[in-house]
Amino acid sequence: MTLQLFDSFSAAPRPDANRILGGFLLGDAPADAAPAWPMQRLVTPLLGVDRRGFEEAWVVPGDVPMLAGHAEGIAWRRCGDLLFGVIDLDEVQVAAKPPRSALHIASEMAYARIFRLLDAQGLPHLWRLWNYMADINGESDGLERYRQFNMGRAEAFEHAARSVVGRVPAACALGLAGGPLSIAFLASATPVIPIENPRQVSAFLYPSDYGPRPPTFSRAALAQTADQELVFVSGTASIVGHQTVHLGDVRAQTAESLDNIAAVLEAAKPHSRRGGFALPDLAYRVYVRDAADLAVVREVIAARVGGAPAVCVLADVCRSDLLVEIEAQGVR
Ligand code: 3EB
């Protein structure tokens, strides 16, 4: 099984719908009818391009049967041992049960549903998760909403008897102006190699200064199949140790984030069968808190990644002092 990444900024034509395992649509273009494949929509402006939409999709070979399903708010497709799904959960439909907020409960519920689906499909190994929610830095019930999400996520992992430290998937968690709690996921029958960053405290070991429960993700995941190696670099920000550095300085925050990605790639190298990945080998998604920072962010990234693709969107990063977050993936 080979996985390929399609994106709508490339010159290549979009592959046949029956070969798309799942994907993403970024941008604030009015929505067309939902496609046949699971697609996570990020309704937020694209930055620095003359386009209203950016589509990205994971493409599988045409000769392996595609299975699909839709239940409990999850749309998914499976091809061989790989499954891509999206769950959208409208938290206003979820009742708070003090002291647990609606977002806390919705997060726990969404992950519990994902874990049930993966158990039913016999594909327990999560590779990568993409988490989006409205108003991520907003506070309700005396706690920042990202911290509420972290509580629900950690509880779901525990209820499913999954580890919350060490072997955890790669992920990102961002805020958008509105919309549901939306979680996309890529899972498989085989585990990934989780990679940590020697420059950073593992997020799952963050001290309680950042909330009652630490985030459940690894800094990167290295996936090895018979004929491919894939790397998923989690959302990466200007954090050294466990602290935000370069307060208010978007240029330095961007450079520090890239230093962190480079360090993660370096840490992955000894595990690679193909010599690892370097910064120019990856495709980037960049979350910028303030559109006015775009030019600086793009300049710093371009200087380090060469011509590698990088799509920028407006989004809130999960600490209010972080101005930018960068994630990346690569296939070879
Ligand atoms: C950080 O390093 C920045 O909660 O899933 C990055 C990637 C971040 C994933 C998550 C959060 C998450 O803590 C924030």
Tab-separated table of C-alpha atoms and ligand atoms in Angstrom:
chain	number	residue	atom	x	y	z
A	1	MET	CA	0.000	0.000	0.000
A	2	THR	CA	1.398	3.376	-0.925
A	3	LEU	CA	0.014	6.693	0.232
A	4	GLN	CA	0.421	9.805	-1.827
A	5	LEU	CA	-0.342	13.376	-0.994
A	6	PHE	CA	-2.346	15.432	-3.453
A	7	ASP	CA	-2.753	19.178	-3.094
A	8	SER	CA	-4.751	21.536	-5.229
A	9	PHE	CA	-1.916	24.084	-5.594
A	10	SER	CA	0.143	21.554	-7.543
A	11	ALA	CA	-0.256	21.204	-11.280
A	12	ALA	CA	-1.397	17.582	-11.014
A	13	PRO	CA	-5.066	16.833	-11.680
A	14	ARG	CA	-7.156	15.669	-8.728
A	15	PRO	CA	-7.142	11.842	-8.572
A	16	ASP	CA	-10.303	9.866	-9.061
A	17	ALA	CA	-12.708	10.143	-6.103
A	18	ASN	CA	-12.583	6.409	-5.444
A	19	ARG	CA	-8.846	6.680	-4.767
A	20	ILE	CA	-9.110	9.418	-2.131
A	21	LEU	CA	-8.876	7.998	1.369
A	22	GLY	CA	-9.661	11.357	2.907
A	23	GLY	CA	-8.494	14.904	3.105
A	24	PHE	CA	-8.865	18.535	4.005
A	25	LEU	CA	-10.325	21.714	2.610
A	26	LEU	CA	-8.796	24.906	3.969
A	27	GLY	CA	-10.169	28.333	3.242
A	28	ASP	CA	-13.235	30.491	3.465
A	29	ALA	CA	-14.784	29.688	0.101
A	30	PRO	CA	-18.486	28.857	0.285
A	31	ALA	CA	-18.877	25.102	0.692
A	32	ASP	CA	-19.746	22.893	-2.231
A	33	ALA	CA	-21.709	19.740	-1.523
A	34	ALA	CA	-19.723	17.424	0.737
A	35	PRO	CA	-17.495	15.081	-1.254
A	36	ALA	CA	-17.764	11.298	-1.152
A	37	TRP	CA	-14.600	10.987	0.921
A	38	PRO	CA	-14.137	12.135	4.516
A	39	MET	CA	-12.998	15.731	4.365
A	40	GLN	CA	-12.118	17.999	7.252
A	41	ARG	CA	-13.086	21.594	6.563
A	42	LEU	CA	-11.079	24.409	8.119
A	43	VAL	CA	-13.224	27.458	7.567
A	44	THR	CA	-10.613	30.179	7.918
A	45	PRO	CA	-8.868	32.549	5.510
A	46	LEU	CA	-5.936	31.319	3.455
A	47	LEU	CA	-3.110	33.829	3.736
A	48	GLY	CA	-0.859	35.153	1.005
A	49	VAL	CA	-2.460	33.395	-1.949
A	50	ASP	CA	-4.906	34.526	-4.528
A	51	ARG	CA	-7.192	31.574	-3.824
A	52	ARG	CA	-10.125	30.941	-1.512
A	53	GLY	CA	-9.580	27.202	-1.118
A	54	PHE	CA	-6.759	24.729	-0.658
A	55	GLU	CA	-7.506	21.054	-0.884
A	56	GLU	CA	-5.257	18.291	0.343
A	57	ALA	CA	-5.941	14.569	0.068
A	58	TRP	CA	-4.352	11.237	0.868
A	59	VAL	CA	-4.443	9.104	-2.244
A	60	VAL	CA	-4.299	5.302	-2.338
A	61	PRO	CA	-3.736	2.913	-5.251
A	62	GLY	CA	-6.756	2.134	-7.376
A	63	ASP	CA	-6.438	-1.631	-7.072
A	64	VAL	CA	-7.213	-2.057	-3.357
A	65	PRO	CA	-10.892	-2.033	-2.341
A	66	MET	CA	-12.113	1.025	-0.455
A	67	LEU	CA	-14.475	0.550	2.493
A	68	ALA	CA	-16.436	3.433	3.967
A	69	GLY	CA	-18.814	4.250	6.757
A	70	HIS	CA	-20.628	7.050	8.497
A	71	ALA	CA	-21.800	6.686	12.084
A	72	GLU	CA	-21.897	8.719	15.308
A	73	GLY	CA	-20.676	11.833	13.532
A	74	ILE	CA	-17.645	10.071	12.044
A	75	ALA	CA	-17.150	9.808	8.304
A	76	TRP	CA	-14.404	7.359	7.373
A	77	ARG	CA	-12.769	5.477	4.566
A	78	ARG	CA	-10.541	2.453	4.825
A	79	CYS	CA	-8.167	1.007	2.263
A	80	GLY	CA	-6.225	-2.063	3.319
A	81	ASP	CA	-4.772	-1.343	6.742
A	82	LEU	CA	-5.202	2.413	6.588
A	83	LEU	CA	-8.183	4.420	7.795
A	84	PHE	CA	-8.838	8.149	7.584
A	85	GLY	CA	-11.775	9.620	9.457
A	86	VAL	CA	-13.277	12.943	10.466
A	87	ILE	CA	-15.575	13.584	13.401
A	88	ASP	CA	-17.390	16.890	13.758
A	89	LEU	CA	-19.119	17.377	17.086
A	90	ASP	CA	-21.187	20.433	17.773
A	91	GLU	CA	-20.517	21.202	21.400
A	92	VAL	CA	-23.719	23.214	21.806
A	93	GLN	CA	-25.497	19.838	21.472
A	94	VAL	CA	-23.570	18.572	24.491
A	95	ALA	CA	-24.745	19.379	28.007
A	96	ALA	CA	-22.151	20.542	30.516
A	97	LYS	CA	-22.034	18.517	33.725
A	98	PRO	CA	-20.241	20.793	36.184
A	99	PRO	CA	-17.365	20.731	36.846
A	100	ARG	CA	-16.988	19.292	33.326
A	101	SER	CA	-17.678	21.840	30.582
A	102	ALA	CA	-19.461	21.033	27.323
A	103	LEU	CA	-16.135	21.145	25.415
A	104	HIS	CA	-14.493	18.855	27.957
A	105	ILE	CA	-17.317	16.338	27.547
A	106	ALA	CA	-17.471	16.722	23.766
A	107	SER	CA	-13.711	16.078	23.527
A	108	GLU	CA	-13.978	12.954	25.643
A	109	MET	CA	-16.961	11.800	23.588
A	110	ALA	CA	-15.289	12.413	20.221
A	111	TYR	CA	-12.180	10.470	21.183
A	112	ALA	CA	-14.254	7.645	22.701
A	113	ARG	CA	-16.083	7.316	19.370
A	114	ILE	CA	-12.826	7.302	17.429
A	115	PHE	CA	-11.422	4.576	19.675
A	116	ARG	CA	-14.588	2.469	19.304
A	117	LEU	CA	-14.445	2.707	15.528
A	118	LEU	CA	-10.771	1.772	15.460
A	119	ASP	CA	-11.396	-1.214	17.749
A	120	ALA	CA	-14.281	-2.369	15.554
A	121	GLN	CA	-12.086	-2.050	12.463
A	122	GLY	CA	-9.124	-3.788	14.074
A	123	LEU	CA	-6.925	-0.769	13.335
A	124	PRO	CA	-5.941	0.403	16.811
A	125	HIS	CA	-2.853	2.448	15.975
A	126	LEU	CA	-3.426	6.152	15.594
A	127	TRP	CA	-0.715	7.811	13.533
A	128	ARG	CA	-1.786	11.440	13.409
A	129	LEU	CA	-4.700	13.593	14.644
A	130	TRP	CA	-5.774	17.067	13.540
A	131	ASN	CA	-7.840	18.880	16.222
A	132	TYR	CA	-9.722	22.145	15.636
A	133	MET	CA	-12.120	24.030	17.853
A	134	ALA	CA	-13.683	27.451	18.177
A	135	ASP	CA	-12.280	30.057	20.551
A	136	ILE	CA	-9.389	27.890	21.766
A	137	ASN	CA	-7.974	30.598	24.058
A	138	GLY	CA	-11.348	31.611	25.440
A	139	GLU	CA	-12.049	30.918	29.077
A	140	SER	CA	-15.220	29.411	30.487
A	141	ASP	CA	-15.918	27.665	33.753
A	142	GLY	CA	-12.650	29.176	35.039
A	143	LEU	CA	-10.481	27.273	32.549
A	144	GLU	CA	-9.092	28.018	29.086
A	145	ARG	CA	-10.932	26.017	26.454
A	146	TYR	CA	-7.754	24.305	25.161
A	147	ARG	CA	-7.201	23.043	28.697
A	148	GLN	CA	-10.775	21.727	28.798
A	149	PHE	CA	-10.086	19.886	25.545
A	150	ASN	CA	-6.904	18.413	27.032
A	151	MET	CA	-8.865	17.067	30.000
A	152	GLY	CA	-11.454	15.361	27.807
A	153	ARG	CA	-8.813	13.956	25.446
A	154	ALA	CA	-6.691	12.531	28.271
A	155	GLU	CA	-9.744	10.971	29.932
A	156	ALA	CA	-10.781	9.280	26.705
A	157	PHE	CA	-7.318	7.783	26.242
A	158	GLU	CA	-7.457	6.472	29.812
A	159	HIS	CA	-11.002	5.101	29.535
A	160	ALA	CA	-9.899	3.208	26.435
A	161	ALA	CA	-6.872	1.854	28.363
A	162	ARG	CA	-4.550	3.716	26.015
A	163	SER	CA	-1.317	5.179	27.269
A	164	VAL	CA	-1.238	8.961	27.793
A	165	VAL	CA	2.565	9.042	27.797
A	166	GLY	CA	5.211	7.680	25.485
A	167	ARG	CA	3.406	5.911	22.664
A	168	VAL	CA	0.947	8.635	21.726
A	169	PRO	CA	0.070	9.886	18.239
A	170	ALA	CA	1.343	12.978	16.492
A	171	ALA	CA	-1.205	15.816	16.539
A	172	CYS	CA	-2.038	19.460	16.285
A	173	ALA	CA	-4.684	21.519	18.102
A	174	LEU	CA	-5.734	24.933	16.789
A	175	GLY	CA	-8.479	27.449	17.235
A	176	LEU	CA	-10.725	28.757	14.475
A	177	ALA	CA	-13.255	31.572	14.566
A	178	GLY	CA	-16.180	29.169	14.779
A	179	GLY	CA	-17.385	25.732	13.828
A	180	PRO	CA	-17.644	22.438	15.637
A	181	LEU	CA	-15.008	20.487	17.486
A	182	SER	CA	-13.492	18.766	14.463
A	183	ILE	CA	-10.996	15.928	14.654
A	184	ALA	CA	-9.436	14.172	11.671
A	185	PHE	CA	-7.387	11.044	12.166
A	186	LEU	CA	-5.209	8.594	10.307
A	187	ALA	CA	-4.934	5.101	11.788
A	188	SER	CA	-3.528	1.744	10.854
A	189	ALA	CA	-2.968	-1.848	11.916
A	190	THR	CA	0.670	-1.067	12.565
A	191	PRO	CA	2.139	1.371	15.074
A	192	VAL	CA	4.283	4.368	14.235
A	193	ILE	CA	7.580	5.190	15.898
A	194	PRO	CA	6.907	8.154	18.197
A	195	ILE	CA	9.630	10.806	18.158
A	196	GLU	CA	10.312	13.394	20.869
A	197	ASN	CA	12.313	16.605	20.664
A	198	PRO	CA	15.425	16.806	22.875
A	199	ARG	CA	15.008	20.619	23.000
A	200	GLN	CA	11.507	20.349	24.455
A	201	VAL	CA	9.867	18.702	27.427
A	202	SER	CA	7.515	16.079	26.032
A	203	ALA	CA	4.077	17.649	25.877
A	204	PHE	CA	2.573	14.700	27.757
A	205	LEU	CA	4.925	15.609	30.645
A	206	TYR	CA	4.202	19.359	30.736
A	207	PRO	CA	3.832	20.616	34.309
A	208	SER	CA	0.388	21.622	35.542
A	209	ASP	CA	1.118	25.336	34.852
A	210	TYR	CA	-0.391	24.591	31.429
A	211	GLY	CA	-3.566	22.979	32.681
A	212	PRO	CA	-4.840	20.160	34.865
A	213	ARG	CA	-4.045	17.494	32.255
A	214	PRO	CA	-1.137	17.706	29.800
A	215	PRO	CA	-1.712	17.371	26.061
A	216	THR	CA	-1.612	13.857	24.637
A	217	PHE	CA	0.672	13.930	21.596
A	218	SER	CA	4.172	13.093	20.455
A	219	ARG	CA	6.382	15.578	18.602
A	220	ALA	CA	6.402	13.448	15.464
A	221	ALA	CA	5.466	10.036	14.173
A	222	LEU	CA	7.532	7.971	11.767
A	223	ALA	CA	5.476	5.401	9.860
A	224	GLN	CA	7.146	2.608	7.967
A	225	THR	CA	5.328	0.435	5.474
A	226	ALA	CA	6.672	-2.169	3.043
A	227	ASP	CA	7.518	0.418	0.408
A	228	GLN	CA	7.307	3.822	2.095
A	229	GLU	CA	8.346	5.914	5.000
A	230	LEU	CA	6.132	8.769	6.174
A	231	VAL	CA	6.856	11.416	8.745
A	232	PHE	CA	4.193	13.450	10.525
A	233	VAL	CA	5.613	16.399	12.447
A	234	SER	CA	3.100	17.632	15.021
A	235	GLY	CA	2.186	21.261	15.399
A	236	THR	CA	5.447	22.906	16.454
A	237	ALA	CA	5.823	26.260	18.129
A	238	SER	CA	8.317	28.530	19.847
A	239	ILE	CA	8.637	26.425	22.980
A	240	VAL	CA	11.936	25.448	24.561
A	241	GLY	CA	11.788	23.172	27.559
A	242	HIS	CA	8.152	23.732	28.373
A	243	GLN	CA	8.231	27.521	28.110
A	244	THR	CA	7.217	29.881	25.348
A	245	VAL	CA	10.225	31.875	24.157
A	246	HIS	CA	10.447	35.138	22.149
A	247	LEU	CA	7.289	36.761	23.516
A	248	GLY	CA	5.848	39.165	20.984
A	249	ASP	CA	8.602	38.508	18.417
A	250	VAL	CA	7.051	36.671	15.487
A	251	ARG	CA	10.296	36.502	13.507
A	252	ALA	CA	12.144	34.779	16.328
A	253	GLN	CA	9.141	32.543	17.129
A	254	THR	CA	9.054	31.327	13.537
A	255	ALA	CA	12.796	30.627	13.513
A	256	GLU	CA	12.572	28.807	16.861
A	257	SER	CA	9.696	26.677	15.560
A	258	LEU	CA	11.792	25.661	12.559
A	259	ASP	CA	14.735	24.883	14.850
A	260	ASN	CA	12.369	22.617	16.759
A	261	ILE	CA	11.216	20.853	13.592
A	262	ALA	CA	14.836	20.383	12.517
A	263	ALA	CA	15.619	18.886	15.935
A	264	VAL	CA	12.675	16.488	15.666
A	265	LEU	CA	13.808	15.378	12.206
A	266	GLU	CA	17.304	14.841	13.588
A	267	ALA	CA	15.848	12.723	16.409
A	268	ALA	CA	13.928	10.652	13.851
A	269	LYS	CA	16.977	9.969	11.679
A	270	PRO	CA	18.404	6.991	13.592
A	271	HIS	CA	15.013	5.247	13.222
A	272	SER	CA	14.769	5.836	9.497
A	273	ARG	CA	15.540	3.185	6.906
A	274	ARG	CA	15.966	5.803	4.211
A	275	GLY	CA	18.308	8.355	5.677
A	276	GLY	CA	15.597	10.416	7.333
A	277	PHE	CA	14.000	13.681	6.267
A	278	ALA	CA	15.395	17.197	6.002
A	279	LEU	CA	13.450	20.481	6.134
A	280	PRO	CA	13.197	20.874	2.313
A	281	ASP	CA	11.724	17.338	1.990
A	282	LEU	CA	8.476	18.190	3.775
A	283	ALA	CA	5.156	19.891	3.021
A	284	TYR	CA	4.125	22.521	5.564
A	285	ARG	CA	0.925	23.879	7.051
A	286	VAL	CA	1.440	27.135	8.910
A	287	TYR	CA	-0.988	28.655	11.397
A	288	VAL	CA	-0.628	32.418	11.858
A	289	ARG	CA	-2.469	34.184	14.661
A	290	ASP	CA	-2.327	37.685	13.180
A	291	ALA	CA	-2.554	38.097	9.393
A	292	ALA	CA	-0.276	41.149	9.671
A	293	ASP	CA	2.591	38.781	10.590
A	294	LEU	CA	2.327	36.790	7.378
A	295	ALA	CA	5.166	38.422	5.409
A	296	VAL	CA	7.703	37.861	8.186
A	297	VAL	CA	6.554	34.288	8.794
A	298	ARG	CA	6.802	33.428	5.100
A	299	GLU	CA	10.205	35.051	4.728
A	300	VAL	CA	11.693	33.079	7.631
A	301	ILE	CA	10.166	29.806	6.452
A	302	ALA	CA	11.193	30.239	2.812
A	303	ALA	CA	14.782	30.886	3.868
A	304	ARG	CA	14.887	27.515	5.632
A	305	VAL	CA	12.767	25.140	3.555
A	306	GLY	CA	13.627	26.273	0.049
A	307	GLY	CA	10.856	25.608	-2.408
A	308	ALA	CA	8.957	23.178	-0.175
A	309	PRO	CA	5.194	23.806	-0.243
A	310	ALA	CA	3.797	25.778	2.710
A	311	VAL	CA	0.171	26.759	3.014
A	312	CYS	CA	-0.620	29.490	5.549
A	313	VAL	CA	-3.945	29.968	7.293
A	314	LEU	CA	-5.295	32.248	9.979
A	315	ALA	CA	-5.709	30.330	13.245
A	316	ASP	CA	-5.298	30.715	16.984
A	317	VAL	CA	-2.458	28.779	18.546
A	318	CYS	CA	-3.189	26.982	21.805
A	319	ARG	CA	-1.170	29.287	24.079
A	320	SER	CA	-2.151	32.907	23.806
A	321	ASP	CA	1.532	33.966	23.756
A	322	LEU	CA	2.283	31.848	20.662
A	323	LEU	CA	2.007	33.772	17.385
A	324	VAL	CA	2.717	30.962	14.947
A	325	GLU	CA	2.656	27.183	14.753
A	326	ILE	CA	4.122	25.018	11.999
A	327	GLU	CA	3.417	21.396	11.123
A	328	ALA	CA	4.801	19.267	8.365
A	329	GLN	CA	4.597	15.903	6.709
A	330	GLY	CA	6.689	13.975	4.276
A	331	VAL	CA	6.494	10.778	2.261
A	332	ARG	CA	9.228	8.801	0.615
B	1	3EB	C1	3.002	22.742	22.025
B	1	3EB	O1	4.106	22.365	21.657
B	1	3EB	C2	2.228	23.593	21.072
B	1	3EB	O2	-2.648	19.608	21.939
B	1	3EB	O3	-2.524	18.204	20.286
B	1	3EB	C3	1.166	21.382	19.313
B	1	3EB	C4	0.781	20.178	18.752
B	1	3EB	C5	0.454	21.912	20.376
B	1	3EB	C6	-0.300	19.470	19.269
B	1	3EB	C7	-2.140	19.217	20.884
B	1	3EB	C8	-0.638	21.201	20.857
B	1	3EB	C9	-1.017	19.994	20.323
B	1	3EB	O4	2.543	22.489	23.146
B	1	3EB	C10	0.822	23.221	20.976
